[in-house]
Amino acid sequence: MRISRFYQIQKTLLQFGLDELIPAQWQPWYARMLRRSLFWLRNRHPDQPVGVRLRLALQSLGPVWVKFGQMLSTRRDLFPPQLADELAKLQDKVPPFDGAQAQQLIEQALELDDIAQLFADFNQTPLASASIAQVHTAQLLQADGSLADVVIKVIRPDIKQQILADLALMDTLADAAARFLPDGKRLRPREVVSEYRKTILDELDLQREAANAIQLRRNFEGSDSLYIPFVYSDYSRANVMVMERIYGIPVADIAALKAQGTDMELLAKRGVEVFFTQVFRDSFFHADMHPGNIFVSRETPENPKYIGIDCGIVGTLNAEDKRYLAENFVAFFNRDYKKVAQLHVDSGWVPAHTKVEEFESAIRTVCEPIFQKPLAEISFGHVLLNLFSTARRFDMQVQPQLVLLQKTLLYIEGLGRQLYPQLDLWKTAKPFLENWVKQQVGLPAIWRQVKENLPFWAEKLPQMPNLLHQYLEHGPRQQRQLLQQLQQLAGQQQKARQQIVAATFAAAALISASIVFSIGNHTLAVLLLAVSAGFGVKAFVR
């Protein structure tokens, strides 16, 4: 199975001429000759640019590779723009699988004899179809006898086996790239594939997606900015998820939004605020916010609200990354390039030996021409990408925890400018970030941390006198005992090394004595035996 799949993948890559992506100096001497001999696998699209051929090849390999191409399209720090732009064209929709089979999978997952036991008006024709799952509409029969409009998401049958087989091949290719490509270490192909593995396997577990949706819904409960549909967790399984059906306007349908009188400027600003709130307030953000997953409520168009679906991919940041990232943004707003450079060193994103002054100069060279434009014309996301491209020259390795953030930021900014071309993302984001940074430092932040830790200290406080007494009474003695044990261990290691050396000399003398004895020099043999015995005593007698 794996061999046939490997052949199929190689055949596809060659028929689309993707071996051209490998520079000639990296190919073995026999590669060109082998390529000529495989005449039935010739490039069938020589008139197409390599980016187009890459996109078409991934599409032909199936949903796993389509998803992989979508992820790669977000890695503009790794690929030339023409490749990333083509990969970004990969569509979310793929041909659906049979609706009757989907119904059967739902019945099996929910242990139903007939789907009508729980759902009325189940539609076998899918509402939408993606690379991992497809969605069907129905009405849920509730305990009080009422009907609720729902959608049922169901994972494609047998897709996990295909995904695991393809992931195994990706691991092999990534390992080869890391070992043999000159830039393999910096590009970290193993980490890229590992990141993709986690992302796609997480998407196969709809119970995880349901939990993500419930968390996001709770974070924005009562919000005027974002609504997450209700998940019927009692009827959700690993391969089936039931959630509230929404009837919003697709965010990409600008004409429909304007027709209902939507405040487009407010809608665009709220998209930015929702993103930064998720990242910096909650440390939990929807990381797949492309237009297909975002709708706008039809209610109160003068006070527009987003509706987010498909929460299979979420991102998180730890406290340190979050603080450094916010400070980086604020430093950019203030054009403080030295602080940007220093923050990259302090965070470990670039090596500690990096010369801050040189790094600062490189950042200024990239960013100053950008800042000559009006702020409303500057792409925040592309400034961030330019920063990472510059940092790459200073051995900045890929930061997996920032990949989803970069992708989401580019989505949000592109969406905001589509809704309201005059959007000044810098002006919208700067007050939010400056306020957040202020909240993280100074007396208010200290007092907040004290309040957060108060229950813990209240629990431990009664124990403190006993713990202090035990330390004063036994602590120094335990430390002395530990020091003595360490010294004894060091002595034993030194003695063991001496014994090994002595045993080696004893063995060498014994072998030499045997050789000398065999050639008739008995006197020298006896002398060597005595030497061997002496080293043996030293080695084995304590």
Short mmCIF file of N, CA, C and O in Angstrom, two decimals, residues 28-127:
data_model
loop_
_atom_site.label_atom_id
_atom_site.label_comp_id
_atom_site.label_asym_id
_atom_site.label_seq_id
_atom_site.Cartn_x
_atom_site.Cartn_y
_atom_site.Cartn_z
N PRO A 28 21.88 14.48 -7.78
CA PRO A 28 23.00 13.59 -8.08
C PRO A 28 23.27 13.53 -9.57
O PRO A 28 22.41 13.86 -10.39
N TRP A 29 24.44 13.07 -9.95
CA TRP A 29 24.86 13.09 -11.36
C TRP A 29 23.96 12.26 -12.26
O TRP A 29 23.79 12.53 -13.43
N TYR A 30 23.36 11.21 -11.66
CA TYR A 30 22.54 10.31 -12.48
C TYR A 30 21.09 10.77 -12.60
O TYR A 30 20.28 10.15 -13.30
N ALA A 31 20.70 11.86 -11.92
CA ALA A 31 19.29 12.26 -11.88
C ALA A 31 18.76 12.61 -13.26
O ALA A 31 17.66 12.20 -13.65
N ARG A 32 19.55 13.38 -14.04
CA ARG A 32 19.08 13.80 -15.36
C ARG A 32 18.93 12.60 -16.29
O ARG A 32 17.97 12.50 -17.06
N MET A 33 19.88 11.68 -16.22
CA MET A 33 19.81 10.48 -17.05
C MET A 33 18.59 9.64 -16.68
O MET A 33 17.86 9.13 -17.54
N LEU A 34 18.32 9.52 -15.38
CA LEU A 34 17.16 8.76 -14.93
C LEU A 34 15.87 9.43 -15.39
O LEU A 34 14.91 8.76 -15.79
N ARG A 35 15.87 10.76 -15.36
CA ARG A 35 14.67 11.49 -15.77
C ARG A 35 14.35 11.22 -17.25
O ARG A 35 13.18 11.06 -17.63
N ARG A 36 15.38 11.14 -18.10
CA ARG A 36 15.15 10.87 -19.52
C ARG A 36 14.63 9.45 -19.73
O ARG A 36 13.82 9.20 -20.63
N SER A 37 15.11 8.53 -18.91
CA SER A 37 14.69 7.13 -19.10
C SER A 37 13.24 6.92 -18.71
O SER A 37 12.58 6.01 -19.22
N LEU A 38 12.70 7.75 -17.82
CA LEU A 38 11.29 7.61 -17.41
C LEU A 38 10.42 8.42 -18.37
O LEU A 38 9.72 9.35 -17.98
N PHE A 39 10.45 8.04 -19.65
CA PHE A 39 9.81 8.84 -20.70
C PHE A 39 8.29 8.92 -20.51
O PHE A 39 7.65 9.88 -20.91
N TRP A 40 7.68 7.89 -19.89
CA TRP A 40 6.23 7.90 -19.71
C TRP A 40 5.80 8.83 -18.55
O TRP A 40 4.63 9.07 -18.35
N LEU A 41 6.79 9.34 -17.82
CA LEU A 41 6.51 10.27 -16.72
C LEU A 41 7.01 11.67 -17.06
O LEU A 41 7.39 12.43 -16.18
N ARG A 42 6.99 12.02 -18.32
CA ARG A 42 7.48 13.34 -18.73
C ARG A 42 6.55 14.44 -18.23
O ARG A 42 5.38 14.19 -17.91
N ASN A 43 7.07 15.65 -18.18
CA ASN A 43 6.28 16.81 -17.79
C ASN A 43 5.19 17.06 -18.83
O ASN A 43 5.49 17.37 -19.99
N ARG A 44 3.93 16.93 -18.43
CA ARG A 44 2.82 17.10 -19.35
C ARG A 44 2.28 18.53 -19.38
O ARG A 44 1.32 18.81 -20.09
N HIS A 45 2.88 19.41 -18.58
CA HIS A 45 2.40 20.79 -18.54
C HIS A 45 3.59 21.75 -18.64
O HIS A 45 3.75 22.65 -17.80
N PRO A 46 4.43 21.60 -19.66
CA PRO A 46 5.63 22.43 -19.74
C PRO A 46 5.34 23.91 -19.97
O PRO A 46 6.19 24.76 -19.70
N ASP A 47 4.12 24.22 -20.47
CA ASP A 47 3.78 25.61 -20.76
C ASP A 47 3.30 26.36 -19.52
O ASP A 47 3.11 27.58 -19.57
N GLN A 48 3.09 25.67 -18.41
CA GLN A 48 2.57 26.31 -17.20
C GLN A 48 3.71 26.70 -16.26
O GLN A 48 4.70 25.97 -16.14
N PRO A 49 3.57 27.84 -15.55
CA PRO A 49 4.58 28.21 -14.53
C PRO A 49 4.65 27.15 -13.44
O PRO A 49 3.68 26.42 -13.19
N VAL A 50 5.78 27.08 -12.76
CA VAL A 50 5.98 26.02 -11.77
C VAL A 50 4.99 26.14 -10.63
O VAL A 50 4.54 25.13 -10.07
N GLY A 51 4.60 27.36 -10.25
CA GLY A 51 3.63 27.52 -9.17
C GLY A 51 2.28 26.93 -9.52
O GLY A 51 1.63 26.28 -8.69
N VAL A 52 1.85 27.12 -10.77
CA VAL A 52 0.58 26.55 -11.22
C VAL A 52 0.66 25.03 -11.22
O VAL A 52 -0.26 24.33 -10.79
N ARG A 53 1.79 24.48 -11.70
CA ARG A 53 1.95 23.03 -11.74
C ARG A 53 1.94 22.43 -10.33
O ARG A 53 1.39 21.36 -10.10
N LEU A 54 2.55 23.15 -9.38
CA LEU A 54 2.55 22.66 -7.99
C LEU A 54 1.13 22.61 -7.45
O LEU A 54 0.72 21.62 -6.82
N ARG A 55 0.37 23.65 -7.71
CA ARG A 55 -1.02 23.67 -7.23
C ARG A 55 -1.84 22.55 -7.86
O ARG A 55 -2.59 21.85 -7.17
N LEU A 56 -1.71 22.36 -9.18
CA LEU A 56 -2.47 21.32 -9.86
C LEU A 56 -2.07 19.93 -9.37
O LEU A 56 -2.92 19.04 -9.24
N ALA A 57 -0.78 19.72 -9.11
CA ALA A 57 -0.32 18.42 -8.63
C ALA A 57 -0.92 18.10 -7.26
O ALA A 57 -1.39 16.98 -7.02
N LEU A 58 -0.94 19.07 -6.37
CA LEU A 58 -1.50 18.85 -5.04
C LEU A 58 -3.00 18.56 -5.13
O LEU A 58 -3.53 17.71 -4.41
N GLN A 59 -3.68 19.26 -6.04
CA GLN A 59 -5.11 18.99 -6.21
C GLN A 59 -5.35 17.56 -6.68
O GLN A 59 -6.27 16.89 -6.21
N SER A 60 -4.51 17.09 -7.60
CA SER A 60 -4.72 15.75 -8.14
C SER A 60 -4.37 14.66 -7.14
O SER A 60 -4.87 13.53 -7.24
N LEU A 61 -3.54 14.97 -6.14
CA LEU A 61 -3.15 13.96 -5.15
C LEU A 61 -4.22 13.74 -4.08
O LEU A 61 -4.14 12.80 -3.30
N GLY A 62 -5.20 14.63 -4.02
CA GLY A 62 -6.30 14.40 -3.09
C GLY A 62 -6.34 15.37 -1.93
O GLY A 62 -5.49 16.25 -1.78
N PRO A 63 -7.36 15.20 -1.06
CA PRO A 63 -7.63 16.19 0.00
C PRO A 63 -6.50 16.37 1.00
O PRO A 63 -6.31 17.47 1.50
N VAL A 64 -5.75 15.31 1.30
CA VAL A 64 -4.65 15.46 2.26
C VAL A 64 -3.61 16.44 1.74
O VAL A 64 -3.13 17.32 2.47
N TRP A 65 -3.29 16.32 0.46
CA TRP A 65 -2.26 17.19 -0.12
C TRP A 65 -2.81 18.58 -0.41
O TRP A 65 -2.07 19.57 -0.37
N VAL A 66 -4.10 18.68 -0.69
CA VAL A 66 -4.73 19.99 -0.82
C VAL A 66 -4.60 20.76 0.49
O VAL A 66 -4.22 21.93 0.52
N LYS A 67 -4.89 20.06 1.58
CA LYS A 67 -4.79 20.69 2.90
C LYS A 67 -3.35 21.09 3.20
O LYS A 67 -3.08 22.15 3.76
N PHE A 68 -2.43 20.24 2.81
CA PHE A 68 -1.01 20.54 3.01
C PHE A 68 -0.61 21.78 2.21
O PHE A 68 0.12 22.65 2.70
N GLY A 69 -1.10 21.87 0.98
CA GLY A 69 -0.80 23.04 0.17
C GLY A 69 -1.38 24.31 0.75
O GLY A 69 -0.75 25.38 0.70
N GLN A 70 -2.58 24.21 1.34
CA GLN A 70 -3.17 25.37 1.99
C GLN A 70 -2.30 25.85 3.15
O GLN A 70 -2.09 27.05 3.33
N MET A 71 -1.78 24.90 3.91
CA MET A 71 -0.92 25.29 5.02
C MET A 71 0.38 25.91 4.52
O MET A 71 0.85 26.92 5.04
N LEU A 72 0.97 25.30 3.47
CA LEU A 72 2.21 25.84 2.93
C LEU A 72 2.02 27.25 2.38
O LEU A 72 2.95 28.06 2.40
N SER A 73 0.81 27.55 1.90
CA SER A 73 0.56 28.88 1.34
C SER A 73 0.69 29.97 2.39
O SER A 73 0.88 31.15 2.06
N THR A 74 0.56 29.60 3.65
CA THR A 74 0.71 30.59 4.73
C THR A 74 2.16 30.79 5.12
O THR A 74 2.47 31.71 5.88
N ARG A 75 3.08 29.96 4.63
CA ARG A 75 4.47 30.03 5.02
C ARG A 75 5.27 30.89 4.04
O ARG A 75 6.17 30.44 3.35
N ARG A 76 4.90 32.16 3.96
CA ARG A 76 5.58 33.08 3.05
C ARG A 76 6.99 33.41 3.51
O ARG A 76 7.74 34.05 2.78
N ASP A 77 7.32 32.99 4.73
CA ASP A 77 8.70 33.15 5.19
C ASP A 77 9.60 32.07 4.61
O ASP A 77 10.82 32.15 4.72
N LEU A 78 9.01 31.05 3.98
CA LEU A 78 9.79 29.94 3.45
C LEU A 78 9.80 29.86 1.93
O LEU A 78 10.71 29.28 1.36
N PHE A 79 8.78 30.43 1.26
CA PHE A 79 8.64 30.23 -0.17
C PHE A 79 8.60 31.56 -0.91
O PHE A 79 8.15 32.58 -0.36
N PRO A 80 9.02 31.54 -2.18
CA PRO A 80 8.92 32.75 -3.01
C PRO A 80 7.45 33.16 -3.15
O PRO A 80 6.55 32.32 -3.12
N PRO A 81 7.19 34.45 -3.34
CA PRO A 81 5.79 34.93 -3.43
C PRO A 81 4.98 34.25 -4.51
O PRO A 81 3.80 33.95 -4.32
N GLN A 82 5.61 33.96 -5.69
CA GLN A 82 4.83 33.37 -6.78
C GLN A 82 4.33 31.97 -6.43
O GLN A 82 3.22 31.57 -6.85
N LEU A 83 5.11 31.21 -5.64
CA LEU A 83 4.65 29.89 -5.20
C LEU A 83 3.55 30.02 -4.16
O LEU A 83 2.52 29.33 -4.21
N ALA A 84 3.78 30.89 -3.17
CA ALA A 84 2.79 31.06 -2.10
C ALA A 84 1.47 31.57 -2.66
O ALA A 84 0.39 31.15 -2.20
N ASP A 85 1.52 32.48 -3.65
CA ASP A 85 0.28 33.01 -4.23
C ASP A 85 -0.52 31.91 -4.93
O ASP A 85 -1.76 31.87 -4.83
N GLU A 86 0.17 31.03 -5.65
CA GLU A 86 -0.53 29.94 -6.32
C GLU A 86 -1.12 28.96 -5.32
O GLU A 86 -2.26 28.50 -5.47
N LEU A 87 -0.36 28.63 -4.29
CA LEU A 87 -0.87 27.70 -3.28
C LEU A 87 -2.09 28.27 -2.57
O LEU A 87 -2.99 27.53 -2.15
N ALA A 88 -2.12 29.60 -2.43
CA ALA A 88 -3.25 30.23 -1.76
C ALA A 88 -4.54 30.08 -2.56
O ALA A 88 -5.64 30.28 -2.02
N LYS A 89 -4.43 29.72 -3.84
CA LYS A 89 -5.62 29.57 -4.68
C LYS A 89 -6.29 28.21 -4.50
O LYS A 89 -7.35 27.96 -5.08
N LEU A 90 -5.66 27.33 -3.75
CA LEU A 90 -6.28 26.01 -3.54
C LEU A 90 -7.66 26.17 -2.90
O LEU A 90 -7.80 26.86 -1.88
N GLN A 91 -8.62 25.54 -3.47
CA GLN A 91 -9.99 25.72 -3.01
C GLN A 91 -10.29 24.80 -1.83
O GLN A 91 -9.75 23.71 -1.71
N ASP A 92 -11.21 25.27 -0.99
CA ASP A 92 -11.64 24.48 0.16
C ASP A 92 -12.54 23.33 -0.25
O ASP A 92 -12.59 22.31 0.41
N LYS A 93 -13.28 23.53 -1.35
CA LYS A 93 -14.31 22.56 -1.69
C LYS A 93 -13.75 21.46 -2.59
O LYS A 93 -12.99 21.72 -3.51
N VAL A 94 -14.14 20.26 -2.30
CA VAL A 94 -13.79 19.10 -3.11
C VAL A 94 -15.07 18.32 -3.36
O VAL A 94 -16.08 18.52 -2.68
N PRO A 95 -15.08 17.42 -4.34
CA PRO A 95 -16.31 16.66 -4.61
C PRO A 95 -16.78 15.90 -3.37
O PRO A 95 -15.97 15.29 -2.66
N PRO A 96 -18.09 15.93 -3.08
CA PRO A 96 -18.59 15.25 -1.87
C PRO A 96 -18.63 13.74 -2.06
O PRO A 96 -18.59 13.24 -3.18
N PHE A 97 -18.70 13.03 -0.95
CA PHE A 97 -18.95 11.59 -1.04
C PHE A 97 -20.46 11.36 -0.93
O PHE A 97 -21.24 12.28 -0.66
N ASP A 98 -20.88 10.14 -1.14
CA ASP A 98 -22.29 9.80 -1.27
C ASP A 98 -23.08 10.16 -0.01
O ASP A 98 -22.70 9.83 1.11
N GLY A 99 -24.22 10.86 -0.22
CA GLY A 99 -25.04 11.30 0.91
C GLY A 99 -25.65 10.15 1.68
O GLY A 99 -25.82 10.23 2.91
N ALA A 100 -26.00 9.06 1.01
CA ALA A 100 -26.55 7.89 1.70
C ALA A 100 -25.51 7.29 2.62
O ALA A 100 -25.83 6.83 3.74
N GLN A 101 -24.26 7.28 2.19
CA GLN A 101 -23.19 6.78 3.04
C GLN A 101 -22.99 7.69 4.25
O GLN A 101 -22.74 7.22 5.36
N ALA A 102 -23.11 9.00 4.03
CA ALA A 102 -23.01 9.95 5.14
C ALA A 102 -24.11 9.68 6.18
O ALA A 102 -23.86 9.69 7.39
N GLN A 103 -25.33 9.42 5.69
CA GLN A 103 -26.44 9.12 6.60
C GLN A 103 -26.13 7.86 7.41
O GLN A 103 -26.38 7.81 8.63
N GLN A 104 -25.58 6.87 6.75
CA GLN A 104 -25.25 5.63 7.44
C GLN A 104 -24.19 5.86 8.53
O GLN A 104 -24.29 5.31 9.63
N LEU A 105 -23.20 6.68 8.23
CA LEU A 105 -22.16 6.99 9.22
C LEU A 105 -22.74 7.72 10.42
O LEU A 105 -22.36 7.46 11.57
N ILE A 106 -23.67 8.63 10.18
CA ILE A 106 -24.32 9.36 11.27
C ILE A 106 -25.13 8.41 12.14
O ILE A 106 -25.08 8.46 13.38
N GLU A 107 -25.88 7.51 11.51
CA GLU A 107 -26.69 6.54 12.26
C GLU A 107 -25.80 5.63 13.11
O GLU A 107 -26.12 5.35 14.28
N GLN A 108 -24.68 5.19 12.56
CA GLN A 108 -23.77 4.33 13.32
C GLN A 108 -23.16 5.09 14.49
O GLN A 108 -23.08 4.56 15.61
N ALA A 109 -22.73 6.32 14.27
CA ALA A 109 -22.07 7.10 15.32
C ALA A 109 -23.01 7.39 16.47
O ALA A 109 -22.63 7.35 17.65
N LEU A 110 -24.30 7.68 16.15
CA LEU A 110 -25.27 8.04 17.18
C LEU A 110 -26.13 6.86 17.61
O LEU A 110 -27.08 7.04 18.38
N GLU A 111 -25.79 5.65 17.10
CA GLU A 111 -26.49 4.42 17.47
C GLU A 111 -27.99 4.53 17.21
O GLU A 111 -28.82 4.26 18.08
N LEU A 112 -28.32 4.93 15.98
CA LEU A 112 -29.72 5.07 15.57
C LEU A 112 -30.08 3.94 14.59
O LEU A 112 -29.29 3.59 13.71
N ASP A 113 -31.28 3.40 14.75
CA ASP A 113 -31.77 2.44 13.76
C ASP A 113 -32.18 3.16 12.48
O ASP A 113 -32.05 2.63 11.38
N ASP A 114 -32.70 4.36 12.67
CA ASP A 114 -33.11 5.19 11.53
C ASP A 114 -32.83 6.64 11.90
O ASP A 114 -33.10 7.06 13.04
N ILE A 115 -32.31 7.40 10.97
CA ILE A 115 -31.96 8.79 11.27
C ILE A 115 -33.17 9.61 11.67
O ILE A 115 -33.06 10.61 12.39
N ALA A 116 -34.37 9.17 11.23
CA ALA A 116 -35.61 9.89 11.56
C ALA A 116 -35.93 9.82 13.06
O ALA A 116 -36.77 10.59 13.54
N GLN A 117 -35.29 8.93 13.80
CA GLN A 117 -35.50 8.87 15.25
C GLN A 117 -35.05 10.16 15.93
O GLN A 117 -35.59 10.53 16.98
N LEU A 118 -34.08 10.84 15.34
CA LEU A 118 -33.50 12.03 15.98
C LEU A 118 -33.58 13.27 15.10
O LEU A 118 -33.65 14.39 15.61
N PHE A 119 -33.59 13.06 13.78
CA PHE A 119 -33.55 14.21 12.87
C PHE A 119 -34.70 14.13 11.87
O PHE A 119 -34.94 13.08 11.26
N ALA A 120 -35.38 15.25 11.71
CA ALA A 120 -36.39 15.38 10.67
C ALA A 120 -35.78 16.12 9.49
O ALA A 120 -34.86 16.93 9.64
N ASP A 121 -36.30 15.85 8.30
CA ASP A 121 -35.88 16.55 7.08
C ASP A 121 -34.37 16.48 6.85
O ASP A 121 -33.74 17.48 6.45
N PHE A 122 -33.78 15.32 7.11
CA PHE A 122 -32.35 15.19 6.83
C PHE A 122 -32.15 15.24 5.32
O PHE A 122 -32.80 14.53 4.56
N ASN A 123 -31.23 16.11 4.88
CA ASN A 123 -30.97 16.30 3.45
C ASN A 123 -29.70 15.55 3.07
O ASN A 123 -28.60 15.88 3.55
N GLN A 124 -29.84 14.53 2.22
CA GLN A 124 -28.67 13.74 1.83
C GLN A 124 -27.73 14.52 0.92
O GLN A 124 -26.56 14.16 0.80
N THR A 125 -28.21 15.57 0.29
CA THR A 125 -27.34 16.42 -0.52
C THR A 125 -26.58 17.36 0.41
O THR A 125 -27.21 18.14 1.14
N PRO A 126 -25.26 17.31 0.45
CA PRO A 126 -24.52 18.12 1.41
C PRO A 126 -24.65 19.61 1.14
O PRO A 126 -24.71 20.05 -0.02
N LEU A 127 -24.70 20.37 2.21
CA LEU A 127 -24.72 21.83 2.11
C LEU A 127 -23.35 22.35 1.68
O LEU A 127 -23.23 23.33 0.94
#
